[in-house]
PDB file of C-alpha atoms in Angstrom:
ATOM      1  CA  MET I   1     -18.243  32.687 -25.823  1.00 45.00           C
ATOM      2  CA  ASP I   2     -17.261  30.303 -28.619  1.00 46.00           C
ATOM      3  CA  GLY I   3     -13.963  32.119 -28.977  1.00 47.00           C
ATOM      4  CA  GLN I   4     -13.220  31.668 -25.278  1.00 45.00           C
ATOM      5  CA  ARG I   5     -14.016  27.966 -25.519  1.00 45.00           C
ATOM      6  CA  GLU I   6     -11.755  27.638 -28.549  1.00 47.00           C
ATOM      7  CA  ARG I   7      -8.909  29.403 -26.773  1.00 47.00           C
ATOM      8  CA  ALA I   8      -9.473  27.209 -23.716  1.00 44.00           C
ATOM      9  CA  GLY I   9      -9.308  24.160 -25.944  1.00 47.00           C
ATOM     10  CA  ARG I  10      -5.974  25.337 -27.355  1.00 48.00           C
ATOM     11  CA  ALA I  11      -4.562  26.117 -23.890  1.00 45.00           C
ATOM     12  CA  PRO I  12      -2.011  23.642 -22.575  1.00 47.00           C
ATOM     13  CA  GLN I  13      -3.341  21.022 -20.207  1.00 47.00           C
ATOM     14  CA  TRP I  14      -1.095  22.116 -17.326  1.00 41.00           C
ATOM     15  CA  TRP I  15      -2.518  25.660 -17.406  1.00 41.00           C
ATOM     16  CA  ARG I  16      -6.009  24.365 -16.567  1.00 46.00           C
ATOM     17  CA  HIS I  17      -5.060  21.627 -14.127  1.00 45.00           C
ATOM     18  CA  GLY I  18      -1.580  22.571 -12.906  1.00 47.00           C
ATOM     19  CA  PRO I  19       1.880  21.462 -13.962  1.00 48.00           C
ATOM     20  CA  PRO I  20       2.832  17.914 -12.997  1.00 45.00           C
ATOM     21  CA  TRP I  21       5.786  19.120 -10.919  1.00 41.00           C
ATOM     22  CA  TRP I  22       3.691  21.450  -8.760  1.00 44.00           C
ATOM     23  CA  THR I  23       3.713  20.341  -5.126  1.00 43.00           C
ATOM     24  CA  LEU I  24       0.546  21.149  -3.230  1.00 42.00           C
ATOM     25  CA  ARG I  25      -1.081  20.395   0.043  1.00 43.00           C
ATOM     26  CA  GLY I  26      -4.474  18.745  -0.286  1.00 42.00           C
ATOM     27  CA  ASP I  27      -5.642  15.532  -1.826  1.00 41.00           C
ATOM     28  CA  GLU I  28      -2.116  14.035  -1.828  1.00 42.00           C
ATOM     29  CA  GLU I  29       0.222  14.670   1.099  1.00 46.00           C
ATOM     30  CA  ARG I  30       3.633  14.198  -0.440  1.00 54.00           C
ATOM     31  CA  ARG I  31       6.955  15.038   1.105  1.00 62.00           C
ATOM     32  CA  PRO I  32       8.512  17.802  -1.008  1.00 68.00           C
ATOM     33  CA  ARG I  33      11.677  16.982  -2.859  1.00 80.00           C
ATOM     34  CA  TRP I  34      14.923  18.887  -2.516  1.00 88.00           C
ATOM     35  CA  PRO I  35      15.064  21.632  -5.199  1.00 91.00           C
ATOM     36  CA  TRP I  36      18.727  21.131  -6.016  1.00 92.00           C
ATOM     37  CA  ARG I  37      18.738  22.428  -9.574  1.00 92.00           C
ATOM     38  CA  SER I  38      16.791  25.632  -9.009  1.00 91.00           C
ATOM     39  CA  THR I  39      18.769  26.402  -5.847  1.00 93.00           C
ATOM     40  CA  ALA I  40      22.082  25.919  -7.638  1.00 94.00           C
ATOM     41  CA  LEU I  41      20.892  28.084 -10.536  1.00 95.00           C
ATOM     42  CA  VAL I  42      19.725  30.930  -8.284  1.00 93.00           C
ATOM     43  CA  THR I  43      22.877  30.758  -6.136  1.00 93.00           C
ATOM     44  CA  ALA I  44      25.134  30.881  -9.188  1.00 94.00           C
ATOM     45  CA  PHE I  45      23.123  33.789 -10.612  1.00 94.00           C
ATOM     46  CA  VAL I  46      23.393  35.695  -7.317  1.00 93.00           C
ATOM     47  CA  LEU I  47      27.165  35.132  -7.037  1.00 93.00           C
ATOM     48  CA  PHE I  48      28.082  35.927 -10.632  1.00 93.00           C
ATOM     49  CA  GLY I  49      25.567  38.758 -10.953  1.00 92.00           C
ATOM     50  CA  SER I  50      26.900  40.399  -7.816  1.00 91.00           C
ATOM     51  CA  ASN I  51      30.381  40.437  -9.348  1.00 90.00           C
ATOM     52  CA  PHE I  52      29.105  42.436 -12.325  1.00 90.00           C
ATOM     53  CA  ALA I  53      27.137  44.696  -9.972  1.00 88.00           C
ATOM     54  CA  ALA I  54      30.306  45.315  -7.921  1.00 88.00           C
ATOM     55  CA  HIS I  55      32.202  46.418 -11.036  1.00 88.00           C
ATOM     56  CA  ALA I  56      29.360  48.705 -12.055  1.00 86.00           C
ATOM     57  CA  GLN I  57      29.123  50.288  -8.564  1.00 85.00           C
ATOM     58  CA  GLU I  58      32.877  50.461  -7.890  1.00 81.00           C
ATOM     59  CA  GLY I  59      33.685  53.484  -5.738  1.00 77.00           C
ATOM     60  CA  GLU I  60      30.060  53.885  -4.664  1.00 80.00           C
ATOM     61  CA  ARG I  61      29.662  50.741  -2.562  1.00 83.00           C
ATOM     62  CA  ALA I  62      32.033  48.521  -0.637  1.00 85.00           C
ATOM     63  CA  ALA I  63      33.952  45.935  -2.653  1.00 86.00           C
ATOM     64  CA  LEU I  64      33.028  42.281  -2.403  1.00 90.00           C
ATOM     65  CA  ASP I  65      35.147  40.405   0.120  1.00 90.00           C
ATOM     66  CA  PRO I  66      34.989  36.834   1.511  1.00 92.00           C
ATOM     67  CA  PHE I  67      32.340  37.871   4.055  1.00 93.00           C
ATOM     68  CA  ALA I  68      30.154  39.304   1.290  1.00 92.00           C
ATOM     69  CA  ARG I  69      30.512  36.172  -0.820  1.00 93.00           C
ATOM     70  CA  THR I  70      29.672  34.039   2.230  1.00 94.00           C
ATOM     71  CA  LEU I  71      26.482  36.043   2.762  1.00 93.00           C
ATOM     72  CA  LEU I  72      25.548  35.698  -0.910  1.00 93.00           C
ATOM     73  CA  PHE I  73      26.191  31.967  -0.888  1.00 95.00           C
ATOM     74  CA  ALA I  74      24.242  31.469   2.354  1.00 94.00           C
ATOM     75  CA  THR I  75      21.323  33.467   0.999  1.00 93.00           C
ATOM     76  CA  GLY I  76      21.130  31.364  -2.154  1.00 93.00           C
ATOM     77  CA  ALA I  77      21.857  28.031  -0.486  1.00 93.00           C
ATOM     78  CA  ALA I  78      19.075  28.577   2.062  1.00 94.00           C
ATOM     79  CA  LEU I  79      16.587  28.154  -0.773  1.00 94.00           C
ATOM     80  CA  LEU I  80      17.317  24.425  -0.694  1.00 93.00           C
ATOM     81  CA  TRP I  81      15.027  24.199   2.361  1.00 94.00           C
ATOM     82  CA  ARG I  82      12.322  26.531   1.028  1.00 91.00           C
ATOM     83  CA  GLN I  83       9.780  23.752   0.396  1.00 89.00           C
ATOM     84  CA  ARG I  84      10.318  21.951   3.706  1.00 91.00           C
ATOM     85  CA  HIS I  85      10.751  24.988   5.963  1.00 93.00           C
ATOM     86  CA  PRO I  86       9.413  28.028   4.063  1.00 92.00           C
ATOM     87  CA  VAL I  87       9.008  30.344   7.072  1.00 93.00           C
ATOM     88  CA  PRO I  88      12.588  30.078   8.436  1.00 94.00           C
ATOM     89  CA  VAL I  89      13.942  30.345   4.895  1.00 95.00           C
ATOM     90  CA  VAL I  90      12.056  33.521   4.009  1.00 93.00           C
ATOM     91  CA  PHE I  91      13.121  35.199   7.253  1.00 94.00           C
ATOM     92  CA  GLY I  92      16.676  33.860   6.930  1.00 94.00           C
ATOM     93  CA  THR I  93      17.122  35.193   3.401  1.00 94.00           C
ATOM     94  CA  ALA I  94      15.652  38.543   4.455  1.00 93.00           C
ATOM     95  CA  VAL I  95      18.105  38.799   7.372  1.00 93.00           C
ATOM     96  CA  THR I  96      21.185  37.809   5.333  1.00 94.00           C
ATOM     97  CA  THR I  97      20.185  40.232   2.582  1.00 92.00           C
ATOM     98  CA  LEU I  98      19.753  42.987   5.142  1.00 90.00           C
ATOM     99  CA  LEU I  99      23.205  42.213   6.582  1.00 91.00           C
ATOM    100  CA  TYR I 100      24.651  42.309   3.074  1.00 91.00           C
ATOM    101  CA  LEU I 101      23.129  45.711   2.331  1.00 86.00           C
ATOM    102  CA  GLY I 102      23.929  47.042   5.798  1.00 85.00           C
ATOM    103  CA  ALA I 103      27.594  46.197   5.236  1.00 86.00           C
ATOM    104  CA  GLY I 104      27.560  48.531   2.238  1.00 85.00           C
ATOM    105  CA  TYR I 105      27.989  45.889  -0.437  1.00 88.00           C
ATOM    106  CA  PRO I 106      26.700  46.563  -3.967  1.00 88.00           C
ATOM    107  CA  TYR I 107      23.048  46.280  -4.870  1.00 86.00           C
ATOM    108  CA  GLY I 108      22.382  43.417  -7.227  1.00 85.00           C
ATOM    109  CA  PRO I 109      20.665  40.086  -7.714  1.00 89.00           C
ATOM    110  CA  VAL I 110      20.735  39.267  -3.987  1.00 86.00           C
ATOM    111  CA  PHE I 111      17.082  40.324  -3.990  1.00 89.00           C
ATOM    112  CA  VAL I 112      16.269  37.426  -6.326  1.00 91.00           C
ATOM    113  CA  ALA I 113      16.854  34.895  -3.541  1.00 92.00           C
ATOM    114  CA  VAL I 114      14.498  36.792  -1.215  1.00 91.00           C
ATOM    115  CA  ALA I 115      11.867  36.918  -3.968  1.00 90.00           C
ATOM    116  CA  VAL I 116      12.081  33.153  -4.511  1.00 92.00           C
ATOM    117  CA  ALA I 117      11.813  32.502  -0.763  1.00 92.00           C
ATOM    118  CA  CYS I 118       8.796  34.809  -0.495  1.00 90.00           C
ATOM    119  CA  PHE I 119       7.165  33.116  -3.466  1.00 89.00           C
ATOM    120  CA  SER I 120       7.616  29.657  -1.919  1.00 89.00           C
ATOM    121  CA  ALA I 121       6.310  30.778   1.482  1.00 91.00           C
ATOM    122  CA  VAL I 122       3.160  32.365   0.052  1.00 88.00           C
ATOM    123  CA  VAL I 123       2.418  29.386  -2.199  1.00 86.00           C
ATOM    124  CA  ALA I 124       2.872  27.071   0.797  1.00 87.00           C
ATOM    125  CA  GLY I 125       0.214  29.067   2.666  1.00 85.00           C
ATOM    126  CA  HIS I 126       2.427  31.158   4.976  1.00 90.00           C
ATOM    127  CA  ARG I 127       1.240  34.513   3.717  1.00 85.00           C
ATOM    128  CA  LYS I 128       1.641  36.504   6.931  1.00 89.00           C
ATOM    129  CA  ALA I 129       5.171  35.241   7.467  1.00 91.00           C
ATOM    130  CA  ALA I 130       6.155  36.157   3.903  1.00 90.00           C
ATOM    131  CA  TRP I 131       4.643  39.643   4.161  1.00 87.00           C
ATOM    132  CA  ALA I 132       6.306  40.138   7.560  1.00 91.00           C
ATOM    133  CA  ALA I 133       9.710  39.084   6.228  1.00 91.00           C
ATOM    134  CA  MET I 134       9.452  41.373   3.213  1.00 88.00           C
ATOM    135  CA  GLY I 135       8.231  44.237   5.396  1.00 88.00           C
ATOM    136  CA  THR I 136      11.148  43.659   7.759  1.00 89.00           C
ATOM    137  CA  LEU I 137      13.568  43.784   4.841  1.00 88.00           C
ATOM    138  CA  TRP I 138      12.133  47.047   3.567  1.00 85.00           C
ATOM    139  CA  ALA I 139      12.008  48.662   7.010  1.00 87.00           C
ATOM    140  CA  GLY I 140      15.544  47.522   7.806  1.00 86.00           C
ATOM    141  CA  HIS I 141      16.835  48.889   4.515  1.00 82.00           C
ATOM    142  CA  ALA I 142      15.112  52.226   5.133  1.00 83.00           C
ATOM    143  CA  LEU I 143      16.645  52.362   8.614  1.00 84.00           C
ATOM    144  CA  VAL I 144      20.110  51.639   7.245  1.00 80.00           C
ATOM    145  CA  ALA I 145      19.816  53.998   4.270  1.00 75.00           C
ATOM    146  CA  HIS I 146      18.453  57.004   6.232  1.00 71.00           C
ATOM    147  CA  TRP I 147      19.887  56.737   9.721  1.00 75.00           C
ATOM    148  CA  LEU I 148      22.504  54.039  10.348  1.00 70.00           C
ATOM    149  CA  TYR I 149      24.491  54.867   7.199  1.00 61.00           C
ATOM    150  CA  ARG I 150      26.610  57.315   9.275  1.00 64.00           C
ATOM    151  CA  TRP I 151      28.178  54.437  11.187  1.00 65.00           C
ATOM    152  CA  LEU I 152      28.176  51.786   8.467  1.00 67.00           C
ATOM    153  CA  PRO I 153      30.407  51.267   5.414  1.00 67.00           C
ATOM    154  CA  PRO I 154      31.218  52.565   2.935  1.00 66.00           C
ATOM    155  CA  PRO I 155      32.745  55.620   4.632  1.00 62.00           C
ATOM    156  CA  GLY I 156      31.465  58.980   3.531  1.00 62.00           C
ATOM    157  CA  ASP I 157      28.184  57.536   2.313  1.00 65.00           C
ATOM    158  CA  SER I 158      25.135  59.799   2.230  1.00 62.00           C
ATOM    159  CA  ALA I 159      21.487  59.119   2.854  1.00 64.00           C
ATOM    160  CA  ALA I 160      19.669  57.333   0.056  1.00 67.00           C
ATOM    161  CA  PRO I 161      16.928  59.251  -1.765  1.00 72.00           C
ATOM    162  CA  TRP I 162      13.382  58.407  -0.748  1.00 68.00           C
ATOM    163  CA  GLY I 163      12.609  57.653  -4.360  1.00 71.00           C
ATOM    164  CA  GLN I 164      14.852  54.619  -4.019  1.00 69.00           C
ATOM    165  CA  GLU I 165      12.811  53.457  -1.024  1.00 70.00           C
ATOM    166  CA  ILE I 166       9.625  53.844  -3.042  1.00 80.00           C
ATOM    167  CA  VAL I 167      11.123  51.691  -5.802  1.00 79.00           C
ATOM    168  CA  ILE I 168      12.125  49.013  -3.280  1.00 73.00           C
ATOM    169  CA  ALA I 169       8.675  49.137  -1.684  1.00 77.00           C
ATOM    170  CA  ALA I 170       7.072  48.744  -5.124  1.00 81.00           C
ATOM    171  CA  TRP I 171       9.374  45.786  -5.808  1.00 77.00           C
ATOM    172  CA  VAL I 172       8.368  44.175  -2.497  1.00 77.00           C
ATOM    173  CA  VAL I 173       4.668  44.633  -3.237  1.00 81.00           C
ATOM    174  CA  ALA I 174       5.086  43.278  -6.775  1.00 82.00           C
ATOM    175  CA  VAL I 175       6.863  40.133  -5.521  1.00 81.00           C
ATOM    176  CA  ALA I 176       4.210  39.542  -2.861  1.00 77.00           C
ATOM    177  CA  ALA I 177       1.376  40.149  -5.338  1.00 81.00           C
ATOM    178  CA  LEU I 178       2.871  37.716  -7.848  1.00 83.00           C
ATOM    179  CA  SER I 179       3.207  35.161  -5.063  1.00 78.00           C
ATOM    180  CA  GLU I 180      -0.431  35.665  -4.071  1.00 79.00           C
ATOM    181  CA  LEU I 181      -1.470  35.160  -7.689  1.00 84.00           C
ATOM    182  CA  ALA I 182       0.480  31.914  -7.860  1.00 79.00           C
ATOM    183  CA  ARG I 183      -1.060  30.775  -4.574  1.00 78.00           C
ATOM    184  CA  ALA I 184      -4.570  31.471  -5.842  1.00 81.00           C
ATOM    185  CA  ARG I 185      -3.806  29.540  -9.008  1.00 82.00           C
ATOM    186  CA  SER I 186      -2.423  26.585  -7.053  1.00 77.00           C
ATOM    187  CA  GLU I 187      -5.551  26.495  -4.871  1.00 76.00           C
ATOM    188  CA  GLN I 188      -7.679  26.478  -8.023  1.00 80.00           C
ATOM    189  CA  TRP I 189      -5.671  23.523  -9.356  1.00 81.00           C
ATOM    190  CA  ALA I 190      -6.165  21.724  -6.035  1.00 81.00           C
ATOM    191  CA  ARG I 191      -9.941  22.298  -6.200  1.00 84.00           C
ATOM    192  CA  GLU I 192     -10.055  21.048  -9.777  1.00 87.00           C
ATOM    193  CA  ARG I 193      -8.139  17.903  -8.849  1.00 88.00           C
ATOM    194  CA  ALA I 194     -10.480  17.292  -5.902  1.00 87.00           C
ATOM    195  CA  GLU I 195     -13.506  17.741  -8.170  1.00 88.00           C
ATOM    196  CA  ARG I 196     -12.067  15.318 -10.738  1.00 89.00           C
ATOM    197  CA  ALA I 197     -11.328  12.772  -8.009  1.00 90.00           C
ATOM    198  CA  GLN I 198     -14.863  13.115  -6.663  1.00 90.00           C
ATOM    199  CA  ALA I 199     -16.314  12.720 -10.161  1.00 88.00           C
ATOM    200  CA  ALA I 200     -14.180   9.602 -10.700  1.00 89.00           C
ATOM    201  CA  ARG I 201     -15.418   8.123  -7.417  1.00 88.00           C
ATOM    202  CA  ARG I 202     -18.995   8.913  -8.403  1.00 88.00           C
ATOM    203  CA  ARG I 203     -18.542   7.214 -11.768  1.00 88.00           C
ATOM    204  CA  ALA I 204     -17.002   4.197 -10.045  1.00 85.00           C
ATOM    205  CA  ASP I 205     -19.972   3.987  -7.664  1.00 84.00           C
ATOM    206  CA  GLU I 206     -22.396   4.206 -10.569  1.00 86.00           C
ATOM    207  CA  GLU I 207     -20.485   1.482 -12.422  1.00 83.00           C
ATOM    208  CA  ARG I 208     -20.531  -0.779  -9.366  1.00 82.00           C
ATOM    209  CA  LEU I 209     -24.261  -0.211  -9.007  1.00 84.00           C
ATOM    210  CA  ARG I 210     -24.804  -1.085 -12.678  1.00 83.00           C
ATOM    211  CA  ILE I 211     -22.764  -4.267 -12.353  1.00 80.00           C
ATOM    212  CA  ALA I 212     -24.649  -5.229  -9.199  1.00 79.00           C
ATOM    213  CA  ARG I 213     -27.945  -4.785 -10.998  1.00 82.00           C
ATOM    214  CA  GLU I 214     -26.704  -6.787 -13.958  1.00 80.00           C
ATOM    215  CA  LEU I 215     -25.560  -9.626 -11.712  1.00 78.00           C
ATOM    216  CA  HIS I 216     -28.880  -9.516  -9.879  1.00 79.00           C
ATOM    217  CA  ASP I 217     -30.823  -9.781 -13.140  1.00 81.00           C
ATOM    218  CA  VAL I 218     -28.651 -12.659 -14.419  1.00 76.00           C
ATOM    219  CA  LEU I 219     -28.802 -14.640 -11.203  1.00 78.00           C
ATOM    220  CA  ALA I 220     -32.485 -13.948 -10.576  1.00 79.00           C
ATOM    221  CA  HIS I 221     -33.458 -15.115 -14.071  1.00 79.00           C
ATOM    222  CA  SER I 222     -31.261 -18.218 -13.991  1.00 78.00           C
ATOM    223  CA  ILE I 223     -32.287 -19.239 -10.485  1.00 81.00           C
ATOM    224  CA  SER I 224     -35.949 -18.761 -11.364  1.00 81.00           C
ATOM    225  CA  VAL I 225     -35.584 -21.032 -14.412  1.00 79.00           C
ATOM    226  CA  ILE I 226     -33.638 -23.587 -12.375  1.00 80.00           C
ATOM    227  CA  ASN I 227     -36.297 -23.527  -9.648  1.00 79.00           C
ATOM    228  CA  VAL I 228     -39.135 -24.078 -12.132  1.00 80.00           C
ATOM    229  CA  GLN I 229     -37.302 -26.858 -13.973  1.00 78.00           C
ATOM    230  CA  ALA I 230     -36.346 -28.546 -10.685  1.00 78.00           C
ATOM    231  CA  GLY I 231     -40.033 -28.557  -9.697  1.00 81.00           C
ATOM    232  CA  VAL I 232     -41.014 -30.012 -13.059  1.00 79.00           C
ATOM    233  CA  GLY I 233     -38.311 -32.678 -12.783  1.00 77.00           C
ATOM    234  CA  LEU I 234     -39.435 -33.709  -9.325  1.00 77.00           C
ATOM    235  CA  ALA I 235     -43.079 -33.861 -10.400  1.00 80.00           C
ATOM    236  CA  LEU I 236     -42.378 -35.965 -13.530  1.00 76.00           C
ATOM    237  CA  LEU I 237     -39.560 -38.100 -12.159  1.00 73.00           C
ATOM    238  CA  ASP I 238     -41.797 -41.179 -11.731  1.00 74.00           C
ATOM    239  CA  THR I 239     -44.457 -40.632 -14.393  1.00 80.00           C
ATOM    240  CA  ASP I 240     -42.388 -39.189 -17.269  1.00 78.00           C
ATOM    241  CA  PRO I 241     -38.635 -39.832 -16.846  1.00 80.00           C
ATOM    242  CA  GLU I 242     -37.806 -38.408 -20.279  1.00 81.00           C
ATOM    243  CA  GLN I 243     -39.427 -35.085 -19.435  1.00 81.00           C
ATOM    244  CA  ALA I 244     -37.663 -35.115 -16.058  1.00 76.00           C
ATOM    245  CA  ARG I 245     -34.352 -35.753 -17.851  1.00 79.00           C
ATOM    246  CA  ALA I 246     -35.028 -32.767 -20.135  1.00 82.00           C
ATOM    247  CA  ALA I 247     -35.741 -30.599 -17.077  1.00 78.00           C
ATOM    248  CA  LEU I 248     -32.439 -31.659 -15.513  1.00 79.00           C
ATOM    249  CA  GLY I 249     -30.671 -30.865 -18.791  1.00 82.00           C
ATOM    250  CA  THR I 250     -32.233 -27.403 -18.776  1.00 82.00           C
ATOM    251  CA  ILE I 251     -31.064 -26.904 -15.176  1.00 81.00           C
ATOM    252  CA  LYS I 252     -27.539 -27.864 -16.172  1.00 78.00           C
ATOM    253  CA  GLU I 253     -27.515 -25.498 -19.155  1.00 82.00           C
ATOM    254  CA  GLN I 254     -28.975 -22.600 -17.206  1.00 79.00           C
ATOM    255  CA  SER I 255     -26.534 -23.030 -14.322  1.00 79.00           C
ATOM    256  CA  LYS I 256     -23.600 -23.253 -16.730  1.00 79.00           C
ATOM    257  CA  GLU I 257     -24.774 -20.176 -18.605  1.00 79.00           C
ATOM    258  CA  ALA I 258     -25.273 -18.238 -15.364  1.00 77.00           C
ATOM    259  CA  LEU I 259     -21.812 -19.183 -14.134  1.00 78.00           C
ATOM    260  CA  GLY I 260     -20.310 -18.142 -17.463  1.00 79.00           C
ATOM    261  CA  GLU I 261     -22.018 -14.747 -17.383  1.00 76.00           C
ATOM    262  CA  VAL I 262     -21.025 -14.144 -13.779  1.00 75.00           C
ATOM    263  CA  ARG I 263     -17.421 -15.112 -14.542  1.00 78.00           C
ATOM    264  CA  GLN I 264     -17.404 -12.809 -17.569  1.00 76.00           C
ATOM    265  CA  VAL I 265     -18.651  -9.865 -15.518  1.00 71.00           C
ATOM    266  CA  LEU I 266     -16.140 -10.525 -12.751  1.00 70.00           C
ATOM    267  CA  ASP I 267     -13.284 -10.926 -15.237  1.00 71.00           C
ATOM    268  CA  THR I 268     -13.928  -7.406 -16.509  1.00 67.00           C
ATOM    269  CA  LEU I 269     -13.438  -6.136 -12.954  1.00 64.00           C
ATOM    270  CA  ARG I 270     -10.373  -8.219 -12.193  1.00 62.00           C
ATOM    271  CA  THR I 271      -7.018  -6.594 -12.871  1.00 54.00           C
ATOM    272  CA  PRO I 272      -3.929  -8.691 -13.615  1.00 53.00           C
ATOM    273  CA  GLY I 273      -2.427 -10.030 -10.429  1.00 53.00           C
ATOM    274  CA  ASP I 274      -5.446  -9.330  -8.215  1.00 53.00           C
ATOM    275  CA  ALA I 275      -5.901 -12.888  -6.998  1.00 53.00           C
ATOM    276  CA  PRO I 276      -4.521 -16.279  -8.013  1.00 55.00           C
ATOM    277  CA  ARG I 277      -6.862 -18.558  -9.911  1.00 56.00           C
ATOM    278  CA  ALA I 278      -5.018 -21.772  -9.084  1.00 59.00           C
ATOM    279  CA  PRO I 279      -6.010 -23.711  -5.971  1.00 58.00           C
ATOM    280  CA  ALA I 280      -4.195 -22.775  -2.795  1.00 60.00           C
ATOM    281  CA  PRO I 281      -1.225 -25.063  -2.130  1.00 61.00           C
ATOM    282  CA  GLY I 282      -1.700 -27.744   0.508  1.00 63.00           C
ATOM    283  CA  LEU I 283       0.704 -29.543   2.782  1.00 67.00           C
ATOM    284  CA  ASP I 284       2.106 -31.436  -0.189  1.00 69.00           C
ATOM    285  CA  ARG I 285       3.256 -28.026  -1.537  1.00 68.00           C
ATOM    286  CA  LEU I 286       4.468 -26.632   1.754  1.00 67.00           C
ATOM    287  CA  PRO I 287       7.354 -24.523   0.315  1.00 67.00           C
ATOM    288  CA  GLU I 288       4.934 -22.667  -1.978  1.00 63.00           C
ATOM    289  CA  LEU I 289       2.467 -22.238   0.866  1.00 59.00           C
TER     290      LEU I 289
END
């Protein structure tokens, strides 16, 4: 148990509470930002990686042409909208990838774009849509590889082995499972943030209650002293003016002390710029008003 606590203490802060860049639904509804950098990186990886894959599969699959490069670019560029419209993006990338494979182009990193789209959709809460898109991709590939290959390029192609379909199915399940794990982790971070916010509100309420009690004690004590001294002053005003003067002096000191304590308590609550302390401008200071 102590070892687990020690390891938890050494763990980075973001692992327990979530990375600062993680965008979640929940306590803060923020409009997601455009993921320019990651989209450009994935798109470049898909384009350049497909070139190497084409050289490695030369003679087995169709060569890359402008249509193939357009499909690859569209598949990667669609990820730019994955945070704002995750469902259309995951289905769009699945369809363009299926068109790419159905046209007989080389296997390669085109699947990376589909994996990223699936990951974003699951994390955003669209689990069924992500699973449906990945299932559609697998079923479409199986249909192309075992039946439609007779009428599709490259010419003279044969049916793909079922072992390849099992590998693709395992890849689909692994991507979806990793996405589910990330979604569960993001929900845990959201719960932890909500609990911390609730604890902060509770501490603020307790602090306000303490300050209210402190102000009540200060004012009650000072007003009680002022009331007693005012009664003494009134009673001795004619018979003992000196004693009445002392009572009035006590009233003045107690009121000044009470005002000072109240001002001190309120100053601790005031943040810079909350409210002006100077008198409000009148008609003689009309421009400022």
